[in-house]
Coordinates of C-alpha atoms (C1' of nucleotides) in Angstrom, one line a residue:
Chain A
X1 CA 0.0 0.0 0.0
X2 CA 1.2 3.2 -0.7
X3 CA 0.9 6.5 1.8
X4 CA -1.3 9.7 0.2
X5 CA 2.2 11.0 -0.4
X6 CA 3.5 8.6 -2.5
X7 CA 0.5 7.8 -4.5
X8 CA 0.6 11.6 -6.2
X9 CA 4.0 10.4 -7.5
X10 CA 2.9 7.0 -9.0
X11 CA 2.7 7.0 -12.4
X12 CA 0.0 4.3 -12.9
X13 CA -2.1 6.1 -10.1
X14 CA -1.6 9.3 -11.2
X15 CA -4.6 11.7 -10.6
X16 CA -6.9 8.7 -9.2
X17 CA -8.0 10.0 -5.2
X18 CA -6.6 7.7 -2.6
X19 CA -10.0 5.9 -1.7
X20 CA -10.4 5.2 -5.6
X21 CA -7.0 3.9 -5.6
X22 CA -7.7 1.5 -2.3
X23 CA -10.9 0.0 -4.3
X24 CA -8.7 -0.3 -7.4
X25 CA -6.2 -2.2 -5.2
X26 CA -9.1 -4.6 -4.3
X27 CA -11.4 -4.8 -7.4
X28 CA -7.7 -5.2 -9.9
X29 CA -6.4 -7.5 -7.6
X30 CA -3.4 -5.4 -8.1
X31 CA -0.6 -6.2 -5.8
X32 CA 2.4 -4.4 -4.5
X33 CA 5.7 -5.0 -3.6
X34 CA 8.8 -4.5 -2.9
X35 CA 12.1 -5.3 -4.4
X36 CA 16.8 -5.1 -3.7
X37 CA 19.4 -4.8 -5.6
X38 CA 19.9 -8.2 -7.9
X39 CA 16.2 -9.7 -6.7
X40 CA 14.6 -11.5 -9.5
X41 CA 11.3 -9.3 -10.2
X42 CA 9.8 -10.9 -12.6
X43 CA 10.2 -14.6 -15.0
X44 CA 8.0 -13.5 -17.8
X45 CA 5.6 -16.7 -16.7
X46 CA 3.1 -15.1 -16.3
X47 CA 0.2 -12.8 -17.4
X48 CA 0.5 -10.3 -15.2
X49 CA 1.7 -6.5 -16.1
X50 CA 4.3 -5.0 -13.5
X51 CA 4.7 -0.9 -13.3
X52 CA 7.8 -0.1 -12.0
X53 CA 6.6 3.1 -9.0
X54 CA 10.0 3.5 -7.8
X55 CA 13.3 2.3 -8.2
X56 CA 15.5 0.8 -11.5
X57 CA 15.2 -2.5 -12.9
X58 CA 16.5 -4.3 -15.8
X59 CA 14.7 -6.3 -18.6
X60 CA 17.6 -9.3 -19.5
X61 CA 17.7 -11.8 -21.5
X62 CA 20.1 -15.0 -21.5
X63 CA 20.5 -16.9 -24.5
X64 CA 21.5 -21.0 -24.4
X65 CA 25.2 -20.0 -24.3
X66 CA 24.6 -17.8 -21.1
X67 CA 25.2 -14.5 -22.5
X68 CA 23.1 -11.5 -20.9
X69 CA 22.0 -8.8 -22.8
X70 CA 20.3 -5.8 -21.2
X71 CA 17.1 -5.4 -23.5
X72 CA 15.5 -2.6 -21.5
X73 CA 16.1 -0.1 -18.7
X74 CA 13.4 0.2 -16.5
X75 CA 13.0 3.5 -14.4
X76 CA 9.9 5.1 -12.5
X77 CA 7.1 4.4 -15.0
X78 CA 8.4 1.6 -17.0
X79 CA 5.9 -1.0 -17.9
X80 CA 6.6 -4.7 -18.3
X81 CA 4.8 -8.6 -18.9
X82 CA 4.4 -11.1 -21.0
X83 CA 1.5 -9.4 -22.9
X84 CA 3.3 -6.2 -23.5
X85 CA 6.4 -6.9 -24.6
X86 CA 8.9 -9.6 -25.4
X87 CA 7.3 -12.4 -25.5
X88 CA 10.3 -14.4 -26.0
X89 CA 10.2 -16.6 -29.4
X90 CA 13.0 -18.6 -28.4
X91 CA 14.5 -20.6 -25.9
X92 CA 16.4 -17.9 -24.2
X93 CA 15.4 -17.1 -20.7
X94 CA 13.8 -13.3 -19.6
X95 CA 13.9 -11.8 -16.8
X96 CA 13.4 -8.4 -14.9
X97 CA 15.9 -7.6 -12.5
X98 CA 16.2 -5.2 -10.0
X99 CA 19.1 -2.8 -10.1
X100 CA 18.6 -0.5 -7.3
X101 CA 15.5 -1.0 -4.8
X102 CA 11.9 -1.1 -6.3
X103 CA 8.5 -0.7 -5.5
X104 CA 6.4 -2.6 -8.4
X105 CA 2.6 -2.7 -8.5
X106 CA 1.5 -6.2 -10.2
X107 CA -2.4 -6.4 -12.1
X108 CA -3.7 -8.3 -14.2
X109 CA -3.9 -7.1 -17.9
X110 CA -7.2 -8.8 -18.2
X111 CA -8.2 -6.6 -15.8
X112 CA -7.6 -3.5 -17.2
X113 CA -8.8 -4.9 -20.8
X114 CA -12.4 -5.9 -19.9
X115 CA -15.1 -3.4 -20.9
X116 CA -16.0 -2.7 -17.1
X117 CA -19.8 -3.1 -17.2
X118 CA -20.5 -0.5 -14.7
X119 CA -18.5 2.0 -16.7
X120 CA -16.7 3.0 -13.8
X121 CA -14.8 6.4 -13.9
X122 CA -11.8 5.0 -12.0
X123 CA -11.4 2.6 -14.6
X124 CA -11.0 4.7 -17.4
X125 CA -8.3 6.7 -15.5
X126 CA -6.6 4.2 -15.4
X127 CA -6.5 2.8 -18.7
X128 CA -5.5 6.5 -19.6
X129 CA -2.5 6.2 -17.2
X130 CA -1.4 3.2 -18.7
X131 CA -1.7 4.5 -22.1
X132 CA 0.4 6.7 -21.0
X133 CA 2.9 4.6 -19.6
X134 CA 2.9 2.7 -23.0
X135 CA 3.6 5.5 -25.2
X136 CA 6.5 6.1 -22.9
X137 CA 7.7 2.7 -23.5
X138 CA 7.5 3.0 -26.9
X139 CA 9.6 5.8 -26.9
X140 CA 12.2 3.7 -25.2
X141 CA 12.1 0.8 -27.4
X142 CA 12.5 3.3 -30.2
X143 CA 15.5 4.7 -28.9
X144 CA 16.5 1.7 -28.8
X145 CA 15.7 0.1 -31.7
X146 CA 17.4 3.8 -33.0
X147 CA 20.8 3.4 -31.6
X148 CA 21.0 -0.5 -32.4
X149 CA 20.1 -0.4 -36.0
X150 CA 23.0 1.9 -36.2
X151 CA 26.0 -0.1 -38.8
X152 CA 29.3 0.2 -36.0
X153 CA 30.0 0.9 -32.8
X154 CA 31.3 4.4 -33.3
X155 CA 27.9 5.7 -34.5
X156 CA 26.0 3.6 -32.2
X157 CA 28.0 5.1 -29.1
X158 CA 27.1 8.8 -30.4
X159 CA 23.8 8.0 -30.7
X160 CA 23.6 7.0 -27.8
X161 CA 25.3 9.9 -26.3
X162 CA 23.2 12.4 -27.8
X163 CA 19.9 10.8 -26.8
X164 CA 21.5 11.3 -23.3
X165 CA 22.3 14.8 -23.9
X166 CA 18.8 15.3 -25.4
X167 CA 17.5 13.9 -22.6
X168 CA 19.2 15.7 -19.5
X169 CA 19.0 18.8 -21.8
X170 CA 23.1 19.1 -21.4
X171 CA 26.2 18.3 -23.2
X172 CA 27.2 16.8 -20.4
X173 CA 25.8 13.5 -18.4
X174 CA 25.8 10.3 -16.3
X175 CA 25.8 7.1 -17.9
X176 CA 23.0 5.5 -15.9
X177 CA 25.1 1.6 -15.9
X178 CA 28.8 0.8 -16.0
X179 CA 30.6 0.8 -19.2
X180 CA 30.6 -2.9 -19.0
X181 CA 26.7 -3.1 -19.1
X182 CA 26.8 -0.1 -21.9
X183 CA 28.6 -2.7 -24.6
X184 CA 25.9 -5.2 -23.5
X185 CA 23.4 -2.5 -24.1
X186 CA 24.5 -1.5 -27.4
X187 CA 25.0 -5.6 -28.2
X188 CA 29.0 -5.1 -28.8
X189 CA 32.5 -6.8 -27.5
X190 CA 33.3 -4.0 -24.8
X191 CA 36.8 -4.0 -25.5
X192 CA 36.0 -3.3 -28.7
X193 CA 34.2 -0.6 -27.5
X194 CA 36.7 0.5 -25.2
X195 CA 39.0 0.6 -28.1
X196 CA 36.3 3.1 -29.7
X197 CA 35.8 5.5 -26.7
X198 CA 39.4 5.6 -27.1
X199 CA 39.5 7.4 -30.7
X200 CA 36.5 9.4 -29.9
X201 CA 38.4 11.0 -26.9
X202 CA 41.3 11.3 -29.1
X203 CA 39.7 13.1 -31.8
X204 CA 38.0 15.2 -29.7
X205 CA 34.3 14.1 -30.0
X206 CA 33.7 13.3 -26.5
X207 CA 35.3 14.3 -23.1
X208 CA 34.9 11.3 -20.3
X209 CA 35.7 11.0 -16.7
X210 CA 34.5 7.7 -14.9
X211 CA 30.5 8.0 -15.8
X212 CA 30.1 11.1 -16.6
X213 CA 30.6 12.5 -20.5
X214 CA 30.9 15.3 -22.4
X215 CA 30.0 15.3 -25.9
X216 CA 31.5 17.7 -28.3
X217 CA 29.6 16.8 -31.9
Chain B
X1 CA -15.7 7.7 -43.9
X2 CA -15.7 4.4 -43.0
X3 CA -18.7 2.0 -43.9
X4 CA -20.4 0.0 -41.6
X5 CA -18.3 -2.8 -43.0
X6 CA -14.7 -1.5 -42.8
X7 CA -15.6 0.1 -39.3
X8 CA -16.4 -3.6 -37.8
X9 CA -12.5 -4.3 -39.1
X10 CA -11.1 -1.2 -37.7
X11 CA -8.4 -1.5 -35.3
X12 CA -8.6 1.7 -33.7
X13 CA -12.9 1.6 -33.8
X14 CA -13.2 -1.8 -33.0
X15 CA -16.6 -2.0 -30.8
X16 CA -17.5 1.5 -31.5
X17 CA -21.2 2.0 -32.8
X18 CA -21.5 3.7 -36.4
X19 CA -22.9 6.6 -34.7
X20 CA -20.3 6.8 -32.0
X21 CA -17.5 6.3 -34.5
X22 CA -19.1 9.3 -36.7
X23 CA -19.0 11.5 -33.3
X24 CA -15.9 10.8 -32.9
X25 CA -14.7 11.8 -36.0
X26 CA -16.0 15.6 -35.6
X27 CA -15.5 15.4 -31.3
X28 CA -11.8 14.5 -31.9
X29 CA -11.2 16.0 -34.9
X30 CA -10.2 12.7 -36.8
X31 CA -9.4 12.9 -40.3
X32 CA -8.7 9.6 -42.8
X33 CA -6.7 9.6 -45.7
X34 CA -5.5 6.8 -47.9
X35 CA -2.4 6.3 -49.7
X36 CA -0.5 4.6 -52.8
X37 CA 3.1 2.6 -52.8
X38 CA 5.5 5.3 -51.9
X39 CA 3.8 7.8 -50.9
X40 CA 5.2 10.2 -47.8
X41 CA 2.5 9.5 -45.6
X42 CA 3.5 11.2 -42.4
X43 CA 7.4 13.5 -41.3
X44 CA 7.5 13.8 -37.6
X45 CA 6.2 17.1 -38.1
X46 CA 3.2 17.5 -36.3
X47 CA 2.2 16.1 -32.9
X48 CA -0.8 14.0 -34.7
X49 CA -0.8 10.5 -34.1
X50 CA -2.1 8.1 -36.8
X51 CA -3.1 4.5 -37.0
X52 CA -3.0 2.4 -40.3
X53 CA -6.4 1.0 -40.2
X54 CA -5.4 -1.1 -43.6
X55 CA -2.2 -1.6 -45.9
X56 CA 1.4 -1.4 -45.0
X57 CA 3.7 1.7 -44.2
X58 CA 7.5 1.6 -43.0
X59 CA 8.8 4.1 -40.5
X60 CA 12.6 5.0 -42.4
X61 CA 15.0 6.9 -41.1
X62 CA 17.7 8.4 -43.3
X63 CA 20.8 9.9 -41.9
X64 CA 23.3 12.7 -42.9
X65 CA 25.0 11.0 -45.0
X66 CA 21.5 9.3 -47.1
X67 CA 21.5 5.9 -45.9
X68 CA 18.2 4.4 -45.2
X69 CA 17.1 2.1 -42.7
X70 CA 13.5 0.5 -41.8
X71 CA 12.9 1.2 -38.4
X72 CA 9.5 -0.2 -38.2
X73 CA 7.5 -1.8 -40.4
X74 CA 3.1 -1.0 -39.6
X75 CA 0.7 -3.0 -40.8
X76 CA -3.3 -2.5 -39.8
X77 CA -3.3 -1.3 -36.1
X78 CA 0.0 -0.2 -36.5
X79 CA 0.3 3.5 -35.0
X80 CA 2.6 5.9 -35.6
X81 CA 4.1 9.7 -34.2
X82 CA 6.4 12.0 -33.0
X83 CA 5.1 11.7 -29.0
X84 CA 4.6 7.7 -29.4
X85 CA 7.9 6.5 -31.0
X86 CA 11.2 7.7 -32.9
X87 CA 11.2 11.1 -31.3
X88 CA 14.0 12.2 -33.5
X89 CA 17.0 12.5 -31.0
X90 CA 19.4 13.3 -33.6
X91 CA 19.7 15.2 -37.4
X92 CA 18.9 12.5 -39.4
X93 CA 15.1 12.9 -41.1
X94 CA 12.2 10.4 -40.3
X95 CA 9.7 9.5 -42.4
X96 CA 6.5 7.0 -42.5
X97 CA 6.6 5.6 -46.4
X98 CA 3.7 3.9 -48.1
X99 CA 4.5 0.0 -49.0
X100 CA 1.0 -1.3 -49.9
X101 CA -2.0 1.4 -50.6
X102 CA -3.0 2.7 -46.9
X103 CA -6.2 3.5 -45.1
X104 CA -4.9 6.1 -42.2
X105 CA -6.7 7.9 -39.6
X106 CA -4.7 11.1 -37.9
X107 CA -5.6 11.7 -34.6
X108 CA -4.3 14.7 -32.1
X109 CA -2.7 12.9 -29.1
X110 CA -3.7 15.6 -27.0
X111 CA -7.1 14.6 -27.9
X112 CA -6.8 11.2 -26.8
X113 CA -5.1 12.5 -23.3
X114 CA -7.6 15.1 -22.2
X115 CA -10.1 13.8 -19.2
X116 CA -13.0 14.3 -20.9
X117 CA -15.1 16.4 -19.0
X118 CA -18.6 14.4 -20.1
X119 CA -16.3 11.4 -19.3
X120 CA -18.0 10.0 -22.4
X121 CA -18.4 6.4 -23.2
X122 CA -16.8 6.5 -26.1
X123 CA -13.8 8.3 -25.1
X124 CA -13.2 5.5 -23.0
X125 CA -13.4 2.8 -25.1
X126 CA -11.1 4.7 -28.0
X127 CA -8.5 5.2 -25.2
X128 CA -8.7 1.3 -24.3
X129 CA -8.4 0.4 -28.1
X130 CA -5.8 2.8 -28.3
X131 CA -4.0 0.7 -25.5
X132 CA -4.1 -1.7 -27.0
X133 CA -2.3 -0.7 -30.5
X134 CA 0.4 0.8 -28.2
X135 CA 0.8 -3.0 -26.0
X136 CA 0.8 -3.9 -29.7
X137 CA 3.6 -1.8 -30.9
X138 CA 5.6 -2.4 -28.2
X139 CA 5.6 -5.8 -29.0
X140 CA 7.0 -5.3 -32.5
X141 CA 9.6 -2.7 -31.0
X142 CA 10.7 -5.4 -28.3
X143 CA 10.8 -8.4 -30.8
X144 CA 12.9 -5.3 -33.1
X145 CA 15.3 -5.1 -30.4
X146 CA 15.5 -8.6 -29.6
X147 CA 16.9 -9.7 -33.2
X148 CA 19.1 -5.7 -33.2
X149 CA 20.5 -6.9 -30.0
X150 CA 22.1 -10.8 -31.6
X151 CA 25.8 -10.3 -31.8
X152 CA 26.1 -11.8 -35.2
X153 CA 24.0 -11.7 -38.9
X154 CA 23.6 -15.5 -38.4
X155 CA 22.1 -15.4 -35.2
X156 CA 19.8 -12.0 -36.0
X157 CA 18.9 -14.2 -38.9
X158 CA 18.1 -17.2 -37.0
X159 CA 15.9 -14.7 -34.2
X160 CA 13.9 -13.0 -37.1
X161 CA 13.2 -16.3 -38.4
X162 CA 11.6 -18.0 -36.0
X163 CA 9.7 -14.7 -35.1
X164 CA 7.9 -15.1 -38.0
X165 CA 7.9 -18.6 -37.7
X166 CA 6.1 -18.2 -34.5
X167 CA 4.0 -16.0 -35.8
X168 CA 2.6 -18.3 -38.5
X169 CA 2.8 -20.7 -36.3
X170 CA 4.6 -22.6 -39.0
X171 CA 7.8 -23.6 -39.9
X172 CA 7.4 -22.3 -43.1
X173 CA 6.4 -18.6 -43.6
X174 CA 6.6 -15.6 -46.3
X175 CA 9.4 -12.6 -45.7
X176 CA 7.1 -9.9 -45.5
X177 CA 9.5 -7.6 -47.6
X178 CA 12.5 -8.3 -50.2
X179 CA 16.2 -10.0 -48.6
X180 CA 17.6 -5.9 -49.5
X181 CA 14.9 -4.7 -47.2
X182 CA 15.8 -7.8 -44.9
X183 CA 19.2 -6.8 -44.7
X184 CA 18.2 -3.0 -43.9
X185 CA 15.9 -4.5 -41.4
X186 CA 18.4 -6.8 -39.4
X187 CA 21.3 -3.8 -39.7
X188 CA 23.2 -5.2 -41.7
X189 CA 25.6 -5.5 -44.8
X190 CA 22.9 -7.2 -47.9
X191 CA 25.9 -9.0 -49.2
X192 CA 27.0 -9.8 -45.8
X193 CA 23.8 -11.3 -45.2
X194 CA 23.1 -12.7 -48.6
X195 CA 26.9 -14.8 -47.6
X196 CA 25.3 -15.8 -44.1
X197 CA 22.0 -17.3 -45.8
X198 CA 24.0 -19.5 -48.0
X199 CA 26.0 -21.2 -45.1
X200 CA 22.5 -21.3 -43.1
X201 CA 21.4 -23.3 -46.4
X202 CA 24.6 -25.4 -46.7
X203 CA 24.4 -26.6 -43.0
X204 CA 20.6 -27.4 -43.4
X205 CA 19.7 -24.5 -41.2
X206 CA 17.0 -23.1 -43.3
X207 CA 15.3 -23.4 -46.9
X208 CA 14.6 -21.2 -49.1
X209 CA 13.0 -20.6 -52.3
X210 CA 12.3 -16.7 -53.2
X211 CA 11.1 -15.4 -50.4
X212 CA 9.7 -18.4 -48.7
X213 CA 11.9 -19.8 -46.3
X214 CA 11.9 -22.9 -43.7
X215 CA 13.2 -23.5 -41.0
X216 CA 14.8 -26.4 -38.8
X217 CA 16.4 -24.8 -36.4
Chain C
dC1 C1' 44.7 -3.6 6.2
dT2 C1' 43.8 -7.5 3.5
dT3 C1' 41.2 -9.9 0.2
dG4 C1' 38.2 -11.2 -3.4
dG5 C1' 35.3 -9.6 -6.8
dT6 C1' 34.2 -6.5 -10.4
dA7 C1' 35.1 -2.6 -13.5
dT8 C1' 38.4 -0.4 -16.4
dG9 C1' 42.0 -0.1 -19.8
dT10 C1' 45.1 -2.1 -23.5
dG11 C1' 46.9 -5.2 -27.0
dG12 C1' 47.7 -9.2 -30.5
dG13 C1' 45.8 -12.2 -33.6
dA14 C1' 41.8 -14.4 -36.1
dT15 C1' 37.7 -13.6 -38.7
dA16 C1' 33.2 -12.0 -39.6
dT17 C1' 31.5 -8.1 -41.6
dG18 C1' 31.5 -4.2 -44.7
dC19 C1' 32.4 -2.2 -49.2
dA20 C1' 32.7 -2.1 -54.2
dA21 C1' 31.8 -4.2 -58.3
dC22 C1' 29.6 -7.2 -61.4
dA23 C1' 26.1 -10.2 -63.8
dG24 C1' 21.9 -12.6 -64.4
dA25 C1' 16.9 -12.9 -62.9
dA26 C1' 12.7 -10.9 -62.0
dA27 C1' 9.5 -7.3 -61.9
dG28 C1' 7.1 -3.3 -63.4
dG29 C1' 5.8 0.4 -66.8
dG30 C1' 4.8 2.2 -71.3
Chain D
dC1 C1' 6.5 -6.4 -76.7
dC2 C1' 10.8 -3.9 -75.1
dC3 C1' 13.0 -1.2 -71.8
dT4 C1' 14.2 0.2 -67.2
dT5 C1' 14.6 -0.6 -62.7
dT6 C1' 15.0 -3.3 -58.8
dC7 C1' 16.2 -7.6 -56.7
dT8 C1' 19.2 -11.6 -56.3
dG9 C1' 23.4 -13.9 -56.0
dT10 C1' 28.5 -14.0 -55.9
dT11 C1' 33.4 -12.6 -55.2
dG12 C1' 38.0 -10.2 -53.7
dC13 C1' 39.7 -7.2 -50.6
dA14 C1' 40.2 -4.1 -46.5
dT15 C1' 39.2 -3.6 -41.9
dA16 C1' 36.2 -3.2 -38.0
dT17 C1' 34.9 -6.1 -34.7
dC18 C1' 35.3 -10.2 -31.9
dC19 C1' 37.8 -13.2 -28.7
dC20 C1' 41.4 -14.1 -25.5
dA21 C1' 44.7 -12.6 -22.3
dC22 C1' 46.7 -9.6 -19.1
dA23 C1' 47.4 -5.6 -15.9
dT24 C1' 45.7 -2.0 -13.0
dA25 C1' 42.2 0.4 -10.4
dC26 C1' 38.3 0.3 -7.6
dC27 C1' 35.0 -1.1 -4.1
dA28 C1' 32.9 -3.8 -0.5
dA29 C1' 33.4 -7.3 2.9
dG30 C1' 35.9 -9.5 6.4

DNA sequence: CTTGGTATGTGGGATATGCAACAGAAAGGG
DNA sequence: CCCTTTCTGTTGCATATCCCACATACCAAG
């Protein structure tokens, strides 16, 4: 259960009054929990749809040979389930997990899909927020999808970069994982990448220090 | 205009009455156009939203230096525009193009968003079809990433393939476009690829005969 | 402080991929 | 029908990328 406080900053309850939100807890069956660092959210086994309230989780996936590859970044917002998004063709494994500690509200997508019969006002809200919430996914898959169509790792690196400076609104910014996880993220060797930071520090296009990166292009 | 007919197939109207769907047109300011091959059918230029309610479109992007690459490729339901995907981080120019002669509807997000103040019916039940074409496109934007994301041609290859071979629910299915536009798709080199679907062939991986291929694998 | 684990940084060698160029097949338009 | 354009299939060559291996730096736990 959330406190009046925290329920003006949810995202999936967002402009729903906290006695509507206590009687969507019960009619949804929505459940809430909590989450630490490295704690398996999620197994994609399921139906249900998770919201991410608070916290940052990862979407991975683990092929036969064991590799992991982070297929989505999860923040305040972020929307994930079976029924919404990878539903995993293959054999690989899929999994959410948590990267620093979450608070993720679980409902049922039937739920939210059947025309309630009462109409009720609440409902619609809700399916609103959600939209929401999707639209902002899609955005993030299209980023995605933008940086890793790109043909080498130079360009996909400074596409990245400036969808980070876009998005802070500054030439300067945080990586939000380790450089490690960033070659898994743009689905390259790292030192391979490393070996790319390299020339773009040397020829001026970026500044880096630890995380945080200047971009000069 | 819809007729009755075309309305009862209409992803975005689905279970709307003739008269509702009419209302709707004028209340949210709606307006439907159809297309031919190639034509530019939408540039990330305005904040309307639209939905192909038949035919195909791909969303391209070309970059500075004129390369093209299929970021998405809509069929009917498929929805498209600047606030839902592809925002545009960077210089290159974005563009939905006309593959098969289109039915579109254009839609003003903000529309869609505002709490009606009637908290009409109708409203509610485009926003819940709306969610659904957005749970929809996420899925195509996740399985996207999942085959961008393989570290190899052969193993994007391999993903894409038994996509579509889920999809069918077969193990032999129909490229939806032509192996250049496959290559453009996966991100990669045609020739490269064309190379890599020869050794999937020698080693009995696949079959392939035009642009029907099967797979056992 | 020490220790183990993880992240960062670098390099050599193997190779998959990209690029350019070509030719025949297929498709579309007048 | 012919003509033009696009698609398909293939090759040689250059190189960007991958894989492996190592060294250092950093951080958290004991």
């Amino acid at each position: 259960m959330l406190t009046a406080q925290e329920l003006e900053k949810s995202p999936l309850f967002h402009d729903i009054s906290y006695q509507d939100y206590r009687e969507i807890l019960v009619c949804f069956q929505a459940v809430q929990r909590s989450f630490r660092a490295d704690d398996l959210i999620y197994d994609f086994s399921t139906d249900a749809v998770g919201v991410v309230e608070r916290g940052q989780a990862s979407v991975i996936r683990i092929d036969e040979e064991g590799v992991a590859t982070v297929l989505e970044d999860l923040g305040a917002g972020g929307v994930f389930g079976k029924t919404l998004a990878f539903a995993g063709s293959t054999g690989d494994s899929l999994e959410v997990v948590c990267r620093r500690p979450c608070d993720v509200v679980f409902i049922d997508y039937e739920h939210i899909l059947s025309r309630c019969s009462q109409a009720c006002h609440r409902h619609s809200i809700l399916v609103q927020n959600m939209l929401q919430l999707m639209a902002g996914k899609a955005q993030d898959l299209s980023r995605r999808v933008d940086v890793l169509s790109r043909r080498s790792i130079r360009e996909k690196l400074l596409c990245y970069f400036r969808q980070l400076s876009q998005q802070t609104g500054s030439r300067t910014f945080i990586l939000p994982f380790s450089l490690s996880t960033l070659a898994d993220y743009i689905a390259t060797d790292r030192s391979a990448m490393m070996r790319e930071l390299k020339r773009l520090r040397e020829d001026g296009s970026v500044r880096s220090d630890g995380r945080q990166f200047t971009l000069f292009q």
